């Protein structure tokens, strides 16, 4: 939000050169309206603005619940400490004085977005612990309690039923904890991108979910050859495991599952997919897939949500993308793309980490 067209144009060019998409307004009223409609990742505003100055803009943004978490950076010619202190007290996250360097602004943006991602993930972790872990834990505790109370008093079939439900709940707890640890590792782990051995990764992923393949009677067709791609082996194995597990569980009775790969002519990336012949997904179901991890608390997807949020985060980290093509009654084709060339220099910003299409 900047009144001066020259300053606005220079800042937009700097940000777009780094892969960011910019939305602009030249006054505070339009800036507030734009923020409420678009819910941006970050807001940069001057103090001296027509119709509503930057201080009032910040104050009103902080009153709106959905806008409150958005980082705000003030970029202003006002140098006095009073203005700086007032802006920070209203809720600004940083105050940069004009003239400034591109590096100064970019460092501030990177720091604010990193902090926002961390806070979002902490909130999502808390929600997952409070909700997703609560139900299987309650089931596990309850079944163990029943076993203790009825030991020697009920028939073997009843006891085996309690044990089976306790085991299912324990496995669900273990899976959720593993997913949380993987997601945390995606943020913190230092990784080396290298040429992938897709055949070996698929074999490893199938070994991980072998019990599900046998349980659901899945028939999986694996191609003889794969296109080349670059990534990080442990993370991509997890993507394959997630896709294959979901196809086995939701691909219908004795699901037929086909794997494949190709070069996407539009992006030049290697696209890998898992195709099932199940009931498919309607628009409402598709909207709940691949949600960013910080939105899991508000958008629930039974069986898919947490895992596919991790998939989206992994492929974004690897400069790729992920998505699903599906229509009701026509099965679902979950895919992900990875670069076909090794990274050189700075990693580009991924602005569309996931895609959902009919």
Short mmCIF file of C-alpha atoms in Angstrom, two decimals:
data_model
loop_
_atom_site.label_atom_id
_atom_site.label_comp_id
_atom_site.label_asym_id
_atom_site.label_seq_id
_atom_site.Cartn_x
_atom_site.Cartn_y
_atom_site.Cartn_z
CA UNK A 1 0.00 0.00 0.00
CA UNK A 2 1.93 3.03 -1.33
CA UNK A 3 0.80 6.40 -2.69
CA UNK A 4 3.96 7.23 -4.62
CA UNK A 5 3.77 5.40 -7.99
CA UNK A 6 7.56 5.39 -8.45
CA UNK A 7 8.20 3.83 -5.03
CA UNK A 8 5.35 1.37 -5.59
CA UNK A 9 6.62 0.31 -9.01
CA UNK A 10 10.20 -0.17 -7.78
CA UNK A 11 9.09 -2.31 -4.84
CA UNK A 12 6.79 -4.45 -6.99
CA UNK A 13 9.57 -5.10 -9.51
CA UNK A 14 11.92 -6.16 -6.71
CA UNK A 15 9.39 -8.56 -5.21
CA UNK A 16 8.21 -10.05 -8.48
CA UNK A 17 11.83 -10.71 -9.46
CA UNK A 18 11.97 -12.95 -6.36
CA UNK A 19 8.88 -14.92 -7.42
CA UNK A 20 6.32 -13.13 -5.25
CA UNK A 21 2.91 -12.08 -6.59
CA UNK A 22 2.01 -8.54 -5.59
CA UNK A 23 -1.35 -6.87 -5.03
CA UNK A 24 -1.26 -3.06 -4.81
CA UNK A 25 -3.32 -0.15 -3.54
CA UNK A 26 -2.51 3.58 -3.42
CA UNK A 27 -4.63 4.43 -0.37
CA UNK A 28 -5.50 2.92 2.99
CA UNK A 29 -9.19 2.30 2.30
CA UNK A 30 -8.52 0.28 -0.85
CA UNK A 31 -5.64 -1.45 0.92
CA UNK A 32 -7.90 -2.64 3.73
CA UNK A 33 -10.55 -3.83 1.27
CA UNK A 34 -7.94 -5.68 -0.80
CA UNK A 35 -6.53 -7.36 2.30
CA UNK A 36 -9.96 -8.56 3.41
CA UNK A 37 -10.74 -10.01 -0.02
CA UNK A 38 -7.36 -11.55 -0.87
CA UNK A 39 -5.96 -12.50 2.59
CA UNK A 40 -2.32 -11.94 1.55
CA UNK A 41 0.69 -13.64 3.12
CA UNK A 42 2.23 -10.29 4.08
CA UNK A 43 1.38 -6.58 3.94
CA UNK A 44 3.80 -3.71 3.25
CA UNK A 45 2.45 -0.21 3.84
CA UNK A 46 3.61 3.39 3.94
CA UNK A 47 2.45 5.65 6.77
CA UNK A 48 1.51 8.68 4.69
CA UNK A 49 -1.52 7.57 2.68
CA UNK A 50 -4.70 9.28 1.43
CA UNK A 51 -8.16 8.41 2.77
CA UNK A 52 -6.71 6.34 5.64
CA UNK A 53 -3.12 6.59 6.83
CA UNK A 54 -0.89 3.59 7.48
CA UNK A 55 -1.30 3.71 11.26
CA UNK A 56 -5.09 3.54 11.04
CA UNK A 57 -4.80 0.82 8.39
CA UNK A 58 -2.69 -1.32 10.73
CA UNK A 59 -5.04 -0.69 13.64
CA UNK A 60 -8.08 -1.77 11.63
CA UNK A 61 -6.31 -4.82 10.18
CA UNK A 62 -5.49 -6.01 13.69
CA UNK A 63 -9.19 -5.81 14.62
CA UNK A 64 -10.18 -8.34 11.92
CA UNK A 65 -9.72 -11.92 13.07
CA UNK A 66 -8.75 -13.40 9.71
CA UNK A 67 -6.28 -10.56 9.05
CA UNK A 68 -4.73 -10.44 12.52
CA UNK A 69 -2.00 -13.07 11.90
CA UNK A 70 -0.72 -11.40 8.68
CA UNK A 71 2.73 -9.83 9.12
CA UNK A 72 2.89 -6.09 8.41
CA UNK A 73 6.01 -4.17 7.40
CA UNK A 74 5.99 -0.37 7.47
CA UNK A 75 8.12 1.34 4.82
CA UNK A 76 8.11 5.08 5.48
CA UNK A 77 10.09 8.31 5.17
CA UNK A 78 9.21 9.11 8.80
CA UNK A 79 12.48 8.67 10.71
CA UNK A 80 11.48 9.77 14.21
CA UNK A 81 11.39 7.27 17.04
CA UNK A 82 7.85 8.28 17.99
CA UNK A 83 6.48 7.12 14.63
CA UNK A 84 8.47 3.89 14.82
CA UNK A 85 7.28 3.14 18.34
CA UNK A 86 3.66 3.97 17.47
CA UNK A 87 3.72 1.66 14.44
CA UNK A 88 5.14 -1.23 16.46
CA UNK A 89 2.63 -0.68 19.28
CA UNK A 90 -0.22 -0.88 16.76
CA UNK A 91 1.01 -4.27 15.59
CA UNK A 92 3.58 -3.72 12.83
CA UNK A 93 6.23 -6.43 12.66
CA UNK A 94 9.00 -4.24 11.24
CA UNK A 95 9.65 -0.58 10.40
CA UNK A 96 11.94 0.27 7.48
CA UNK A 97 12.84 3.88 6.75
CA UNK A 98 13.24 5.37 3.28
CA UNK A 99 15.57 5.31 1.44
CA UNK A 100 16.13 1.57 1.77
CA UNK A 101 17.97 -1.13 -0.16
CA UNK A 102 16.33 -4.08 -1.89
CA UNK A 103 18.30 -6.43 0.36
CA UNK A 104 16.92 -4.74 3.47
CA UNK A 105 13.32 -5.24 2.36
CA UNK A 106 13.87 -8.80 1.15
CA UNK A 107 15.57 -9.82 4.41
CA UNK A 108 12.68 -8.37 6.39
CA UNK A 109 10.10 -10.17 4.24
CA UNK A 110 11.94 -13.49 4.54
CA UNK A 111 12.18 -13.13 8.32
CA UNK A 112 8.48 -12.25 8.73
CA UNK A 113 7.30 -15.09 6.49
CA UNK A 114 9.58 -17.56 8.27
CA UNK A 115 8.15 -16.48 11.61
CA UNK A 116 4.57 -16.67 10.27
CA UNK A 117 5.16 -20.19 8.92
CA UNK A 118 6.53 -21.28 12.28
CA UNK A 119 3.59 -19.82 14.20
CA UNK A 120 1.11 -21.37 11.76
CA UNK A 121 2.76 -24.76 12.12
CA UNK A 122 2.81 -24.52 15.90
CA UNK A 123 -0.92 -23.74 15.88
CA UNK A 124 -1.57 -26.64 13.52
CA UNK A 125 0.59 -28.97 15.61
CA UNK A 126 -1.40 -27.98 18.69
CA UNK A 127 -4.68 -28.64 16.89
CA UNK A 128 -3.48 -32.01 15.63
CA UNK A 129 -2.35 -33.06 19.08
CA UNK A 130 -5.60 -31.84 20.63
CA UNK A 131 -7.97 -33.36 18.07
CA UNK A 132 -6.42 -35.95 15.75
CA UNK A 133 -4.55 -37.71 18.55
CA UNK A 134 -7.42 -37.47 21.03
CA UNK A 135 -9.84 -39.92 19.40
CA UNK A 136 -7.47 -42.86 18.80
CA UNK A 137 -5.91 -42.31 22.22
CA UNK A 138 -9.33 -42.43 23.86
CA UNK A 139 -10.14 -45.61 21.93
CA UNK A 140 -6.86 -47.21 22.94
CA UNK A 141 -7.26 -46.34 26.61
CA UNK A 142 -10.89 -47.46 26.58
CA UNK A 143 -10.21 -50.83 24.99
CA UNK A 144 -7.29 -51.54 27.30
CA UNK A 145 -9.57 -50.70 30.23
CA UNK A 146 -12.22 -53.12 28.95
CA UNK A 147 -9.63 -55.84 28.54
CA UNK A 148 -8.51 -55.34 32.14
CA UNK A 149 -12.09 -55.40 33.46
CA UNK A 150 -13.22 -58.43 31.45
CA UNK A 151 -10.04 -60.52 31.49
CA UNK A 152 -11.09 -64.11 32.26
CA UNK A 153 -14.79 -63.16 32.19
CA UNK A 154 -15.57 -63.02 28.47
CA UNK A 155 -15.04 -65.37 25.55
CA UNK A 156 -11.94 -65.29 23.39
CA UNK A 157 -13.78 -63.73 20.41
CA UNK A 158 -14.81 -60.68 22.47
CA UNK A 159 -11.28 -60.32 23.82
CA UNK A 160 -9.81 -60.51 20.34
CA UNK A 161 -12.22 -57.80 19.16
CA UNK A 162 -11.08 -55.45 21.94
CA UNK A 163 -7.44 -56.20 21.12
CA UNK A 164 -7.99 -55.58 17.40
CA UNK A 165 -9.58 -52.18 18.04
CA UNK A 166 -6.81 -51.28 20.49
CA UNK A 167 -4.21 -52.24 17.88
CA UNK A 168 -5.93 -50.17 15.19
CA UNK A 169 -6.01 -47.14 17.49
CA UNK A 170 -2.34 -47.62 18.41
CA UNK A 171 -1.35 -47.83 14.74
CA UNK A 172 -3.29 -44.66 13.99
CA UNK A 173 -1.48 -42.87 16.81
CA UNK A 174 1.87 -44.06 15.49
CA UNK A 175 1.02 -42.88 11.96
CA UNK A 176 -0.01 -39.41 13.13
CA UNK A 177 3.15 -39.04 15.21
CA UNK A 178 5.30 -40.19 12.27
CA UNK A 179 3.59 -37.64 9.99
CA UNK A 180 4.17 -34.84 12.48
CA UNK A 181 7.84 -35.75 12.75
CA UNK A 182 8.18 -35.81 8.96
CA UNK A 183 6.54 -32.41 8.65
CA UNK A 184 8.84 -30.97 11.31
CA UNK A 185 11.80 -32.48 9.48
CA UNK A 186 10.77 -30.82 6.20
CA UNK A 187 11.24 -27.44 7.88
CA UNK A 188 14.49 -28.14 9.74
CA UNK A 189 16.26 -30.86 7.78
CA UNK A 190 19.29 -30.02 5.65
CA UNK A 191 18.80 -32.04 2.48
CA UNK A 192 20.74 -32.72 -0.70
CA UNK A 193 18.86 -32.83 -4.01
CA UNK A 194 20.10 -35.57 -6.33
CA UNK A 195 18.97 -37.80 -9.18
CA UNK A 196 16.26 -40.13 -7.93
CA UNK A 197 15.98 -43.87 -8.42
CA UNK A 198 12.20 -43.95 -8.79
CA UNK A 199 11.97 -47.72 -9.20
CA UNK A 200 13.78 -48.23 -5.88
CA UNK A 201 11.62 -45.61 -4.15
CA UNK A 202 8.36 -47.17 -5.33
CA UNK A 203 9.60 -50.59 -4.20
CA UNK A 204 10.41 -49.13 -0.76
CA UNK A 205 7.04 -47.37 -0.55
CA UNK A 206 5.18 -50.58 -1.47
CA UNK A 207 7.08 -52.46 1.23
CA UNK A 208 5.96 -49.86 3.77
CA UNK A 209 2.28 -50.30 2.93
CA UNK A 210 2.37 -54.03 2.17
CA UNK A 211 -0.13 -54.77 4.95
CA UNK A 212 -2.63 -52.35 3.38
CA UNK A 213 -2.12 -53.81 -0.09
CA UNK A 214 -2.92 -57.26 1.28
CA UNK A 215 -5.76 -56.05 3.49
CA UNK A 216 -7.61 -54.30 0.67
CA UNK A 217 -6.65 -56.78 -2.07
CA UNK A 218 -5.08 -54.07 -4.20
CA UNK A 219 -3.70 -54.85 -7.65
CA UNK A 220 -0.86 -52.44 -8.47
CA UNK A 221 0.60 -52.04 -11.96
CA UNK A 222 4.13 -50.58 -12.02
CA UNK A 223 5.73 -49.44 -15.31
CA UNK A 224 9.04 -50.84 -16.53
CA UNK A 225 10.66 -47.41 -16.90
CA UNK A 226 10.45 -43.99 -15.25
CA UNK A 227 11.36 -40.48 -16.34
CA UNK A 228 14.31 -38.90 -14.54
CA UNK A 229 13.82 -36.35 -11.77
CA UNK A 230 15.69 -34.67 -8.95
CA UNK A 231 14.64 -34.62 -5.30
CA UNK A 232 15.40 -35.91 -1.82
CA UNK A 233 14.95 -39.68 -1.54
CA UNK A 234 13.38 -40.01 1.98
CA UNK A 235 10.81 -37.30 1.34
CA UNK A 236 9.77 -38.57 -2.09
CA UNK A 237 9.39 -42.10 -0.70
CA UNK A 238 6.93 -40.63 1.80
CA UNK A 239 4.96 -38.99 -1.05
CA UNK A 240 4.73 -42.34 -2.85
CA UNK A 241 3.72 -44.11 0.38
CA UNK A 242 0.97 -41.59 1.03
CA UNK A 243 -0.46 -41.77 -2.49
CA UNK A 244 -0.32 -45.58 -2.62
CA UNK A 245 -1.86 -45.95 0.83
CA UNK A 246 -4.75 -43.65 -0.06
CA UNK A 247 -5.35 -45.47 -3.36
CA UNK A 248 -5.46 -48.82 -1.56
CA UNK A 249 -7.90 -47.52 1.07
CA UNK A 250 -10.18 -45.40 -1.12
CA UNK A 251 -9.83 -46.95 -4.57
CA UNK A 252 -12.84 -49.23 -4.26
CA UNK A 253 -13.19 -52.97 -3.69
CA UNK A 254 -9.99 -54.86 -4.62
CA UNK A 255 -8.70 -51.61 -6.16
CA UNK A 256 -6.83 -51.56 -9.46
CA UNK A 257 -4.02 -49.03 -9.14
CA UNK A 258 -1.78 -47.86 -11.97
CA UNK A 259 1.47 -45.92 -11.57
CA UNK A 260 3.19 -43.91 -14.26
CA UNK A 261 5.35 -40.95 -15.22
CA UNK A 262 5.86 -38.49 -18.06
CA UNK A 263 7.40 -35.11 -18.82
CA UNK A 264 4.85 -32.34 -18.49
CA UNK A 265 5.27 -30.27 -21.69
CA UNK A 266 3.87 -27.15 -19.99
CA UNK A 267 6.27 -27.10 -17.05
CA UNK A 268 9.15 -29.24 -18.28
CA UNK A 269 8.98 -31.13 -14.97
CA UNK A 270 8.70 -34.86 -14.44
CA UNK A 271 5.16 -35.82 -13.46
CA UNK A 272 4.50 -39.02 -11.47
CA UNK A 273 1.04 -40.34 -10.69
CA UNK A 274 -1.05 -42.93 -8.89
CA UNK A 275 -4.35 -43.68 -10.66
CA UNK A 276 -7.20 -45.60 -9.02
CA UNK A 277 -10.57 -46.73 -10.37
CA UNK A 278 -12.55 -45.82 -7.26
CA UNK A 279 -15.60 -43.61 -6.75
CA UNK A 280 -13.69 -40.40 -7.48
CA UNK A 281 -14.00 -37.04 -5.73
CA UNK A 282 -16.61 -34.32 -6.02
CA UNK A 283 -15.84 -30.61 -5.81
CA UNK A 284 -16.39 -30.45 -2.04
CA UNK A 285 -14.02 -33.36 -1.40
CA UNK A 286 -11.35 -31.94 -3.71
CA UNK A 287 -11.49 -28.62 -1.88
CA UNK A 288 -10.42 -30.37 1.33
CA UNK A 289 -7.31 -31.93 -0.17
CA UNK A 290 -3.78 -30.51 -0.11
CA UNK A 291 -4.78 -27.75 2.29
CA UNK A 292 -1.81 -25.88 3.78
CA UNK A 293 -0.92 -27.33 7.16
CA UNK A 294 -1.97 -24.13 8.91
CA UNK A 295 -5.57 -24.62 7.64
CA UNK A 296 -6.04 -28.21 8.81
CA UNK A 297 -8.00 -26.99 11.83
CA UNK A 298 -10.64 -25.34 9.63
CA UNK A 299 -10.73 -27.72 6.65
CA UNK A 300 -11.02 -31.39 7.54
CA UNK A 301 -10.53 -34.27 5.12
CA UNK A 302 -11.15 -37.70 6.57
CA UNK A 303 -8.11 -39.87 5.98
CA UNK A 304 -6.36 -37.49 3.59
CA UNK A 305 -5.87 -34.11 5.26
CA UNK A 306 -2.67 -34.31 7.28
CA UNK A 307 -0.85 -36.63 4.87
CA UNK A 308 -1.61 -34.60 1.75
CA UNK A 309 -0.69 -31.37 3.54
CA UNK A 310 2.72 -32.94 4.16
CA UNK A 311 2.92 -33.97 0.49
CA UNK A 312 2.21 -30.36 -0.55
CA UNK A 313 4.92 -29.08 1.80
CA UNK A 314 7.47 -31.65 0.57
CA UNK A 315 7.03 -31.00 -3.14
CA UNK A 316 7.00 -27.24 -2.58
CA UNK A 317 10.31 -27.56 -0.73
CA UNK A 318 11.68 -29.53 -3.71
CA UNK A 319 10.51 -26.87 -6.23
CA UNK A 320 7.72 -29.10 -7.49
CA UNK A 321 3.94 -29.27 -7.32
CA UNK A 322 1.21 -31.75 -6.48
CA UNK A 323 -2.46 -32.21 -7.20
CA UNK A 324 -5.32 -34.48 -8.15
CA UNK A 325 -7.46 -34.95 -11.26
CA UNK A 326 -10.81 -36.52 -10.45
CA UNK A 327 -14.52 -36.58 -11.18
CA UNK A 328 -17.22 -38.56 -9.36
CA UNK A 329 -17.44 -42.09 -10.70
CA UNK A 330 -14.20 -41.89 -12.68
CA UNK A 331 -11.56 -42.60 -10.07
CA UNK A 332 -8.80 -40.27 -8.92
CA UNK A 333 -5.35 -39.55 -10.29
CA UNK A 334 -3.03 -38.12 -7.64
CA UNK A 335 0.14 -36.66 -9.13
CA UNK A 336 3.26 -34.77 -8.18
CA UNK A 337 5.95 -33.06 -10.23
CA UNK A 338 9.67 -32.67 -9.62
CA UNK A 339 12.41 -30.86 -11.56
CA UNK A 340 14.32 -32.73 -14.25
CA UNK A 341 17.45 -30.65 -13.69
CA UNK A 342 19.56 -30.22 -10.54
CA UNK A 343 19.09 -26.92 -8.70
CA UNK A 344 21.52 -24.10 -9.47
CA UNK A 345 22.04 -21.20 -7.08
CA UNK A 346 19.12 -19.79 -5.13
CA UNK A 347 15.97 -21.88 -4.98
CA UNK A 348 13.02 -20.18 -6.71
CA UNK A 349 9.85 -19.35 -4.82
CA UNK A 350 7.04 -21.83 -5.52
CA UNK A 351 3.79 -19.89 -5.79
CA UNK A 352 1.48 -22.79 -6.74
CA UNK A 353 2.48 -25.85 -4.69
CA UNK A 354 -0.70 -27.77 -5.37
CA UNK A 355 -3.45 -27.96 -7.98
CA UNK A 356 -6.87 -29.55 -7.88
CA UNK A 357 -8.70 -30.13 -11.15
CA UNK A 358 -11.76 -31.93 -12.34
#
